[in-house]
Structures are given as structure tokens and as C-alpha cells.
Amino acid sequence: MVYLLYLLFFGLYNVKAQKNPNPDVFNIGGVLSNNESIYHFKDIIDHLNFNQVYVPRGTTYYNTTIKMDPNPIRTALNVCKHLISNRVYAVVVSHPITGDLSPAAVSYTCGFYHIPVIGISSRDSAFSDKNIHVSFLRTVPPYSHQADVWVELLKHFNYKKVIFIHSSDTDGRALLGRFQTTSQSLEDDIEIKVQVESVVEFEPGLESFTDLLLEMKNAQARVYLMYSSKTDAEVIFRDAAWLNMTDAGYAWIVTEQALEAKNVPDGILGLQLVNSTNEKAHIQDSIYVLASALKEMNQTRLITEAPKDCDDSGAIWETGRILFQFIRKQVLLNGETGKVAFDDQGDRINAEYNIINIQRQKQSRKNQVEVGKYFFNKESNRMQLNINEKSIIWPGRLQIKPEGFMIPTHLKVLTIEEKPFVYARKLNDDQENCTPEEIPCPHFNFTQDETAKYCCRGFCMDLLKELSKKINFTYSLALSPDGQFGNYIIKNNSSKKEWTGLIGELVGERADMIVAPLTINPERAEFIEFSKPFKYQGITILEKKPSRSSTLVSFLQPFSNTLWILVMVSVHVVALVLYLLDRFSPFGRFKLANTDGTEEDALNLSSAIWFAWGVLLNSGIGEGTPRSFSARVLGMVWAGFAMIIVASYTANLAAFLVLERPKTKLTGINDARLRNTMENLTCATVKGSAVDMYFRRQVELSNMYRTMEANNYNTAEDAIHDVKIGKLMAFIWDSSRLEFEAAQDCELVTAGELFGRSGYGIGLQKGSPWADEVTLAILDFHESGFMESLDNKWILQGNIQQCEQFEKTPNTLGLKNMAGVFILVAAGIVGGIGLIVIEMAYKKHQIKKQKRMELARHAADKWRGKVEKRKTLRQSIATQRRIKSNGVNEPMSISLTVDTKYPRVCTPERGWPGDSDIRLRRLEDSGGVQPVPRHLPAYTPDVSHLII
């Protein structure tokens, strides 16, 4: 059963293989320079068919070759007639002995149908342009790839500034572009980046190069990189030798073509491509790369037959386009010419070069000596440069490597005013000279075309003086034109960023050195050179000390608000409990009889509150004390509580008012008030400074930076002034300057620990020859103690305010400290007056109310008396009538009680109600009753005793 399955599987596999539509015969074309190369090409194809690693079973390779014609037109016709007509899948092309256009003709002709072309000797950079040579690859690198080796040589010899000389053709410009790209892409080590001081371009076919050489001689760089043809190189070397620019102190590194010049001087370094003329080796590598690509493509892609007729202008051969991509991806590790690989343009990479040094044994004979090699290291899987420096002879027949630059002895130095490092004093018109301690430092205002005279002194100025003596240079000092350290910003509405301030002057080569408190940071170090730090420092925060004066309620500070509330509540709770204990106790005054007239009144709630406050405030209690034992026990406990509270308050009050020391408002950069943008706290730094760059660089400080960015100042002096007047709450700046300001002014203080630690360094141009000298001098200053002496002289001065002694002395209390207590007394007085006014108003209201009640009561009594009087009169009249009706004629007496306090005159018109009954009647109306005697009046105003 297993055997049957095996046969079935093998049969299906064979059927599938037989049905593979890809061709099994491939024809490879060759356009070679000589018959020997043609025979070698055929031998390689024959041997290839027996190599099962590259050629699968059933596949056969054939060759069709023609000899390269110097005439490009005939070459193109021969390609159509002999190669394309035989359906070639790829073409290997060499270079003619004379003429340069024939390989291009092959590329144009085959490129029309996208038939891949593999060059084995053409190195022109024009073949890298895939818009023109769409299907061209090559096993040799273009001339422009020599820039990679140049960069490695400069890196090895530590040359940082060069002058680049090249012809204005395609290869020269391509070499310059690749050199600039490669030299600036070395990001691992900023120190090895190469700066091109100047680029000298010339037209091919030189007759004289003297004028350009004179300009080069005035530059600092003494390392010359040159690309030129053999004939142009002879002119350049001739004129350079006449100007002594091929002698000691100069270094020349040239390309392969220039190395072939007849008059190439001693000490020149050049490159030579390994196997550059070994056409057989390149033929073998190109055929095996092509076979590897066809094998891989045959397994995964559909391969159609190649074009057959050049007259057919139909569709593009898509298989050729795909085959080009497969060839470009191939890597031949052990080729005859080394590792064979291609870049995106189809150019050979990882090519090996020999480093050649011209060493003349005799005056008339030159000798090319191999002093190094640039090769592919299989272990590290990268290109590697090996140089034997001992075998190199430099210009002037010296074995010591030239410095590569001309060191200027007079330097243009810039500085900036920053106390205590640089003090700048402006000279008046009548003042002409600076003091011996000062250095003239004019300020050039380019916008107004003015120059102001200044004199500078300070820490950095003493350092500059000693530095010039140490390493022997002269200098011209000037202040920063715009008064800024420098910021990397977009200027003049352009898309390119530029440096301003001191850094901009150095980058623009308008200055040679910066001697100022210049912070070393990555942003600046990318564009300028720094010495080792001459002073180490960090970043800190400057703020104004909180006021030592107490507030109006400072006497309440010993206790917290919660404790004050508890004390206030306790007073009234204790008073209430005292009242209740004395009220319900059997031995209280409420329960005992008042047998003694001198006994005090019982303890009411008001007296209890008065007692509780009196004990707490330690005032004498003359009345209203509790009588019961239980209330007195509570009173004693309350007295103990009051003693502890008063003692604690007194002790803490002394600490708060007398020994109170102000503290900083901030704890450091991590203070929540700085990080929280909602807090009403203004902080700032100087625009474009190193501190500003530090905040932009730190992601965790981005929110804080966005808040403070709008508040940043142009100079540190303005910011410090605003801190002193309270306009700015926190100024973030270099610790050296802020600690100096805090020592000078006791009202200022630095908050928190240092952060963003760095150092001050001397700035120089990138690749400056003075960099190492300045660094060594500064290190020597540190070891000798000179830097410490500068610290003592300028930063740790003897006239610093004695802030620490002042802080340790106790405060003297004044009205400002105790104003709250006096205001409390005044509030008590005002409160008492207010209460007495309220009491008087209340009493007056009560009196009016009592008068109204008394009048009402009197009116009621009066009404009641009237009612009783009328009742009595009616009874008297009724009695008189009964007597008259019974015949009794006797005089009677009626007693009336009349209000004599408010007498009223009674007249017939005005009388009491019902008094008509007592009016005197006429005799005829008396009904026979005896008339009243004449002497009795009918009406009398006084009726207290009226006799009728």
C-alpha cells in the first residue's frame, strides 16, 4: 500500500514537472572587448551546465557573443542582429579598448525591451540613473563610491576639515554628493564627522589652476580630496608644486584616475579597485549571479520567451523587468572578485580597494606602494579598513602624519554679559581706555551699523587672559551682536533653521572662539566644538523669600483651625454642663432655701459661660461660681485644661512670632505647583538658552514648558529684576548665576536641588585646531588650582551679605507682628459699643411698650368708672322718683365720684351721657313737687358733692 502511494505521488510530481510552462533553454548574450574574453565566456557557460547548484536538471544554458565595436551605432545594430534575434535573456557587456559610448548603446538597445544588462567594466556614474539605463547592473562600483573609502581614511587619520576638489562632470558631482551624505551619516560619534571647508569645482580640460590654489592656501584646511581625470590632475599637481602645496604640512587623497598622472608628487594617497582590469573574473561572477537569479525565478515565477526582433515595438517584456529585480537581490559571497552584491540602482557594493601611496625611489620614477586595504570582513559582515601607517611616506618625504590644518594665531573671540562671569561696562565719550583689569570688548550693532565701546572683566575674562598665555595666541574680543547665547530657529521665513546669537556667529565662521558661561548640551555640540568644562553646574530655581512679617491673624497660627474650633466649642459645652450640674444637684442654690440674705444668686447659664471664659482666659472670677461638688470638680478639670491650652499657645506663639524663619515656596522642579498648569504661579527662563533647550528636550516637562514659554525673557538680568519686585515668582536658570544672586541679596533664595547637571565650556568652530589645546589647558588649570582661585575671586566674594547670620537672629516683635491682637481689642471695644447701642434701643422700645400698656390700662379703668357712675346715678334718680311718687318731700343727698384728674366743664351742651335726668326742670313740670331752692344751681362744674 505504501509502495502504491509512493508511485502515485512520484507520478503526480513528474506530471506537474512536465507541465511547467517555463522554458528549459536559456540563451545568454555577451558583448566583450577581445577574443580571449569571448572564449572565456563560452567556457564559463559550458561549465555552468554541469553545475547542479546553479542549473537545475533539465535546464540548459547557451551563449551568443559578439565583439565590442568602438562605434556605438554599429554596436547597437550588432546587438539587434546577433543577440536579440537569438532570444537572449540577459547580456554581459564589457568596455571597449577605445571609446566610452559602446556600453551605453548596448544598455539603450536592451533597455528598450527590459533585457537585463550586466556591465563588468563600465564605472561611469551615468549608468546609475535608472530613468535612462533601466535594466543596467554592474559588477564594478561607480567612481563615486570611492567617497566611502575617503570617509574611512579621514576617520582613521582624524582629519575633520577638508577641501574638496572635483571636475564639473557627472562623476565629480556624484562623488561630492555621496561624500557629503556619507560623512554626515556617521551618527554614532559626532567627533568623527567631516566638515568640508570649501568646494573647488573646475571645468575639465584645465590649463591653469593657480588662482584656485591661492584661495585654497588661505584656508585653514590642509587636507585636499581630489577627483579629476589624468590630464587635469597633471595640471593641478604642476601648479600645486610651484606654490609649494605638495610639501610638508599638506595631505592629498585622490581617485584612481588622478593617481595615474605622470607628475603625481610623493606622499599622495590614492585608491585602486581590486580586480578592476580582471575581465575574466568579472565575467564568471556575472554569469553565476545571472544563473542564480534565473534558478530562483524559475521556481516561483512564470518565464516567457525573450524578444526576437528589434523591429517589433510591441509590449515590453515583463519577464525581463522581473528578472532585473531578481538579479539585483542576488548575493555571491565567494565570487572571484569578492563578495558580489548590488544596491537599489544595480551598482556593485562591498567592492575592495587597495590604498596606494606614491613613494619615488628616484626622481624620475614613481612607485605605487600598497599601504592598506579596504575589504569585506566576513566575521563582522561589514567593510573594514586596514592601514599600515609606518609604511606611509607623506608630502615632504616625512613619516609623521600632517596635522591637516593651519593653526591661526590671532583669534576672534566673542562673549556675553553674564554676572559674575562677565561684567560689561560701557565707556562714555570722555573715557578712552579700560582699566588694567578690564579687556576692551566693543559691541557691533549690525542693524544700525554702530559700534559701542565696552570694557569687560570677570571670571571668563581672567580665564581668557591666562588661556592666551598658556597656548600662545592673540585675540580680539567683542560682545554678542544680538545679546543672545543662540537659538536654533527658522529665520527670514525660510524652511531652513539657522543659529542665532553666539552660536550663530561661530557656525557662520564669523568668530573663532566663545569665552562665556556657555552651557554644553547636545544641540550645540552638533554644530560647534566644546572644550572640557571649566566649571560644573546645573539648573536651579530662584525665587523671592516669603515675607517675614506676620499677618493680622498671626496670633492664631500656634493652633490649627480645627483646634481653635474645638476650644470654642469646649468653652460653651463646659458652661452648659456646669449650669446643668449646678441646676439639678441637691446641693445647688436652686435646691436650698435662701435663709441667708447675703447668699449669692443661683448659677444661671449666663454666669456659667462667664465662668468658663474667665477660667480659660485666666481672669479673676468674683461671682457666679458653681456651688455643687460635681460642678466644682468639672470646674477644676476645666481649669487644668485651660492651663495646658494657654501654656501650649504661649510657647508656640513665641516660636511663630519670634523665631519664625521664612521657607521657600517651592521644593524643586518636581513641585506640584510647577507641574500643575492650573496653579497661578508664573515661572520663566531665557529664550533660546541652554535651559530653554533642556525643557524642550525633556518630555516629562513639556506641559510645564508650554506654560512658561510665553513668559520667557530675553536676558537673565530682566528676569532677576522681576523676581526681586515680585512680578515673577520663579526664575529657572544656571545654578552658578542664581546662587551668586542669592548670596548678594538676602531677599532671594534658590529652591530645591540641582537638576539638568552640565558644565560651562569654551566654544570653538567644528574641527577647530585649537580644540585639543584649549582642553588640555583647562585640565591643567583645574589641577593647578587656578580655577579654584577664580571661584574665590569672582563667585565666592568676600563682600557677600551675611545672610546666614541674619537668618539666625531672632525677630524683634513690633506692631506689624502684634497688630492682630490690637485689632482684636479694638473689635471688642467696637463690639461693646455696638451692644450698648442695641441695649439702649431695646430699652427705649420696652419703655414705649410699657407706656402703651399703662394708657390702655388707664382707659379701661376710666371706662369702668364711668359705667359704675352711670349705674349709680340711675339708681339715685330711680330712688328719687319712687320717693316723689310716695309723697315724700325731703331733701336728699347724692354722692358722685368724678375724675378730678381730668376735669371737664359741664354745660347744657356738653354733659355726661344720661345727665339730662338731673337737669333742673321748670316748676310747672315738676308735677306739684316742691321746687328746688334757688340757691342750688342747675349745673356745677364741681359735682363731687351735688345736693339735690
mmCIF file of N, CA and C in Angstrom, residues 400-457:
data_model
loop_
_atom_site.group_PDB
_atom_site.id
_atom_site.type_symbol
_atom_site.label_atom_id
_atom_site.label_comp_id
_atom_site.label_asym_id
_atom_site.label_seq_id
_atom_site.Cartn_x
_atom_site.Cartn_y
_atom_site.Cartn_z
ATOM 1 N N ILE A 400 55.804 61.392 9.529
ATOM 2 C CA ILE A 400 54.855 61.886 10.529
ATOM 3 C C ILE A 400 53.636 62.452 9.817
ATOM 4 N N LYS A 401 52.484 62.035 10.237
ATOM 5 C CA LYS A 401 51.225 62.475 9.616
ATOM 6 C C LYS A 401 51.047 63.983 9.778
ATOM 7 N N PRO A 402 50.715 64.681 8.721
ATOM 8 C CA PRO A 402 50.452 66.131 8.845
ATOM 9 C C PRO A 402 49.236 66.398 9.732
ATOM 10 N N GLU A 403 49.219 67.574 10.351
ATOM 11 C CA GLU A 403 48.085 67.949 11.193
ATOM 12 C C GLU A 403 46.812 68.125 10.381
ATOM 13 N N GLY A 404 46.960 68.534 9.156
ATOM 14 C CA GLY A 404 45.799 68.671 8.290
ATOM 15 C C GLY A 404 45.140 70.031 8.356
ATOM 16 N N PHE A 405 45.727 70.967 9.054
ATOM 17 C CA PHE A 405 45.142 72.303 9.141
ATOM 18 C C PHE A 405 46.231 73.311 9.464
ATOM 19 N N MET A 406 45.952 74.553 9.162
ATOM 20 C CA MET A 406 46.841 75.647 9.521
ATOM 21 C C MET A 406 46.259 76.332 10.751
ATOM 22 N N ILE A 407 47.026 76.413 11.792
ATOM 23 C CA ILE A 407 46.541 76.979 13.050
ATOM 24 C C ILE A 407 46.720 78.490 13.025
ATOM 25 N N PRO A 408 45.613 79.252 13.067
ATOM 26 C CA PRO A 408 45.746 80.722 13.145
ATOM 27 C C PRO A 408 46.186 81.130 14.546
ATOM 28 N N THR A 409 46.960 82.181 14.634
ATOM 29 C CA THR A 409 47.460 82.636 15.935
ATOM 30 C C THR A 409 46.701 83.832 16.482
ATOM 31 N N HIS A 410 45.873 84.456 15.687
ATOM 32 C CA HIS A 410 45.032 85.563 16.166
ATOM 33 C C HIS A 410 43.566 85.152 16.015
ATOM 34 N N LEU A 411 42.864 85.132 17.123
ATOM 35 C CA LEU A 411 41.502 84.613 17.145
ATOM 36 C C LEU A 411 40.497 85.720 17.421
ATOM 37 N N LYS A 412 39.345 85.588 16.800
ATOM 38 C CA LYS A 412 38.214 86.475 17.078
ATOM 39 C C LYS A 412 37.357 85.814 18.140
ATOM 40 N N VAL A 413 37.328 86.433 19.317
ATOM 41 C CA VAL A 413 36.663 85.856 20.489
ATOM 42 C C VAL A 413 35.402 86.654 20.786
ATOM 43 N N LEU A 414 34.313 85.953 21.070
ATOM 44 C CA LEU A 414 33.048 86.576 21.453
ATOM 45 C C LEU A 414 32.699 86.209 22.889
ATOM 46 N N THR A 415 31.980 87.090 23.549
ATOM 47 C CA THR A 415 31.495 86.840 24.896
ATOM 48 C C THR A 415 30.131 87.490 25.057
ATOM 49 N N ILE A 416 29.552 87.374 26.252
ATOM 50 C CA ILE A 416 28.243 87.948 26.549
ATOM 51 C C ILE A 416 28.212 88.328 28.016
ATOM 52 N N GLU A 417 27.520 89.395 28.342
ATOM 53 C CA GLU A 417 27.459 89.845 29.736
ATOM 54 C C GLU A 417 26.616 88.883 30.560
ATOM 55 N N GLU A 418 27.219 88.336 31.589
ATOM 56 C CA GLU A 418 26.542 87.408 32.489
ATOM 57 C C GLU A 418 27.305 87.406 33.806
ATOM 58 N N LYS A 419 26.769 88.093 34.797
ATOM 59 C CA LYS A 419 27.434 88.186 36.090
ATOM 60 C C LYS A 419 27.445 86.815 36.759
ATOM 61 N N PRO A 420 28.507 86.488 37.501
ATOM 62 C CA PRO A 420 29.767 87.213 37.733
ATOM 63 C C PRO A 420 30.858 86.826 36.739
ATOM 64 N N PHE A 421 30.461 86.122 35.671
ATOM 65 C CA PHE A 421 31.458 85.641 34.721
ATOM 66 C C PHE A 421 31.940 86.754 33.800
ATOM 67 N N VAL A 422 31.027 87.615 33.381
ATOM 68 C CA VAL A 422 31.402 88.727 32.517
ATOM 69 C C VAL A 422 30.631 89.969 32.967
ATOM 70 N N TYR A 423 31.369 91.000 33.366
ATOM 71 C CA TYR A 423 30.799 92.312 33.641
ATOM 72 C C TYR A 423 31.159 93.227 32.477
ATOM 73 N N ALA A 424 30.171 93.862 31.901
ATOM 74 C CA ALA A 424 30.408 94.773 30.766
ATOM 75 C C ALA A 424 30.103 96.196 31.201
ATOM 76 N N ARG A 425 31.070 97.089 31.051
ATOM 77 C CA ARG A 425 30.909 98.498 31.416
ATOM 78 C C ARG A 425 31.052 99.344 30.159
ATOM 79 N N LYS A 426 30.038 100.153 29.882
ATOM 80 C CA LYS A 426 30.056 100.986 28.690
ATOM 81 C C LYS A 426 30.894 102.234 28.951
ATOM 82 N N LEU A 427 31.721 102.556 27.992
ATOM 83 C CA LEU A 427 32.581 103.732 28.100
ATOM 84 C C LEU A 427 31.846 104.963 27.602
ATOM 85 N N ASN A 428 32.017 106.064 28.332
ATOM 86 C CA ASN A 428 31.461 107.339 27.883
ATOM 87 C C ASN A 428 32.370 107.958 26.818
ATOM 88 N N ASP A 429 31.887 109.006 26.239
ATOM 89 C CA ASP A 429 32.666 109.664 25.183
ATOM 90 C C ASP A 429 33.986 110.217 25.698
ATOM 91 N N ASP A 430 33.990 110.658 26.967
ATOM 92 C CA ASP A 430 35.212 111.244 27.519
ATOM 93 C C ASP A 430 36.164 110.183 28.066
ATOM 94 N N GLN A 431 35.723 108.921 28.143
ATOM 95 C CA GLN A 431 36.589 107.844 28.594
ATOM 96 C C GLN A 431 37.150 107.105 27.383
ATOM 97 N N GLU A 432 38.450 106.926 27.393
ATOM 98 C CA GLU A 432 39.093 106.330 26.227
ATOM 99 C C GLU A 432 39.621 104.931 26.491
ATOM 100 N N ASN A 433 40.106 104.656 27.670
ATOM 101 C CA ASN A 433 40.789 103.391 27.930
ATOM 102 C C ASN A 433 40.096 102.620 29.047
ATOM 103 N N CYS A 434 40.308 101.305 29.034
ATOM 104 C CA CYS A 434 39.816 100.432 30.099
ATOM 105 C C CYS A 434 40.889 100.320 31.173
ATOM 106 N N THR A 435 40.489 99.870 32.344
ATOM 107 C CA THR A 435 41.428 99.656 33.435
ATOM 108 C C THR A 435 42.292 98.436 33.122
ATOM 109 N N PRO A 436 43.423 98.265 33.830
ATOM 110 C CA PRO A 436 44.285 97.095 33.558
ATOM 111 C C PRO A 436 43.572 95.765 33.774
ATOM 112 N N GLU A 437 42.590 95.750 34.652
ATOM 113 C CA GLU A 437 41.871 94.501 34.910
ATOM 114 C C GLU A 437 40.865 94.177 33.806
ATOM 115 N N GLU A 438 40.479 95.180 33.020
ATOM 116 C CA GLU A 438 39.445 95.007 32.014
ATOM 117 C C GLU A 438 40.046 94.761 30.633
ATOM 118 N N ILE A 439 39.184 94.245 29.743
ATOM 119 C CA ILE A 439 39.556 93.975 28.350
ATOM 120 C C ILE A 439 38.581 94.732 27.451
ATOM 121 N N PRO A 440 39.052 95.443 26.445
ATOM 122 C CA PRO A 440 38.118 96.110 25.517
ATOM 123 C C PRO A 440 37.253 95.067 24.790
ATOM 124 N N CYS A 441 35.951 95.311 24.797
ATOM 125 C CA CYS A 441 35.011 94.373 24.164
ATOM 126 C C CYS A 441 33.914 95.172 23.470
ATOM 127 N N PRO A 442 34.176 95.722 22.301
ATOM 128 C CA PRO A 442 33.160 96.530 21.612
ATOM 129 C C PRO A 442 31.933 95.696 21.241
ATOM 130 N N HIS A 443 30.828 96.393 21.112
ATOM 131 C CA HIS A 443 29.571 95.761 20.694
ATOM 132 C C HIS A 443 29.206 96.292 19.325
ATOM 133 N N PHE A 444 29.148 95.373 18.352
ATOM 134 C CA PHE A 444 28.853 95.751 16.974
ATOM 135 C C PHE A 444 27.370 95.554 16.712
ATOM 136 N N ASN A 445 26.689 96.645 16.435
ATOM 137 C CA ASN A 445 25.271 96.597 16.104
ATOM 138 C C ASN A 445 25.129 96.669 14.586
ATOM 139 N N PHE A 446 24.931 95.495 13.968
ATOM 140 C CA PHE A 446 24.908 95.445 12.505
ATOM 141 C C PHE A 446 23.638 96.050 11.927
ATOM 142 N N THR A 447 22.545 96.007 12.681
ATOM 143 C CA THR A 447 21.291 96.565 12.150
ATOM 144 C C THR A 447 21.365 98.070 12.030
ATOM 145 N N GLN A 448 22.015 98.734 12.999
ATOM 146 C CA GLN A 448 22.144 100.184 12.961
ATOM 147 C C GLN A 448 23.532 100.648 12.525
ATOM 148 N N ASP A 449 24.389 99.686 12.224
ATOM 149 C CA ASP A 449 25.742 99.990 11.775
ATOM 150 C C ASP A 449 26.453 100.907 12.766
ATOM 151 N N GLU A 450 26.403 100.513 14.036
ATOM 152 C CA GLU A 450 27.027 101.285 15.110
ATOM 153 C C GLU A 450 27.934 100.375 15.921
ATOM 154 N N THR A 451 28.919 101.006 16.557
ATOM 155 C CA THR A 451 29.835 100.274 17.427
ATOM 156 C C THR A 451 29.933 101.026 18.751
ATOM 157 N N ALA A 452 29.577 100.336 19.828
ATOM 158 C CA ALA A 452 29.649 100.925 21.168
ATOM 159 C C ALA A 452 30.848 100.340 21.894
ATOM 160 N N LYS A 453 31.567 101.214 22.619
ATOM 161 C CA LYS A 453 32.755 100.788 23.347
ATOM 162 C C LYS A 453 32.373 100.259 24.727
ATOM 163 N N TYR A 454 32.870 99.081 25.051
ATOM 164 C CA TYR A 454 32.636 98.455 26.347
ATOM 165 C C TYR A 454 33.964 97.933 26.888
ATOM 166 N N CYS A 455 34.003 97.779 28.196
ATOM 167 C CA CYS A 455 35.126 97.142 28.866
ATOM 168 C C CYS A 455 34.591 95.953 29.664
ATOM 169 N N CYS A 456 35.245 94.808 29.545
ATOM 170 C CA CYS A 456 34.760 93.577 30.170
ATOM 171 C C CYS A 456 35.762 93.080 31.203
ATOM 172 N N ARG A 457 35.218 92.544 32.282
ATOM 173 C CA ARG A 457 36.015 91.905 33.318
ATOM 174 C C ARG A 457 35.169 90.794 33.918
#
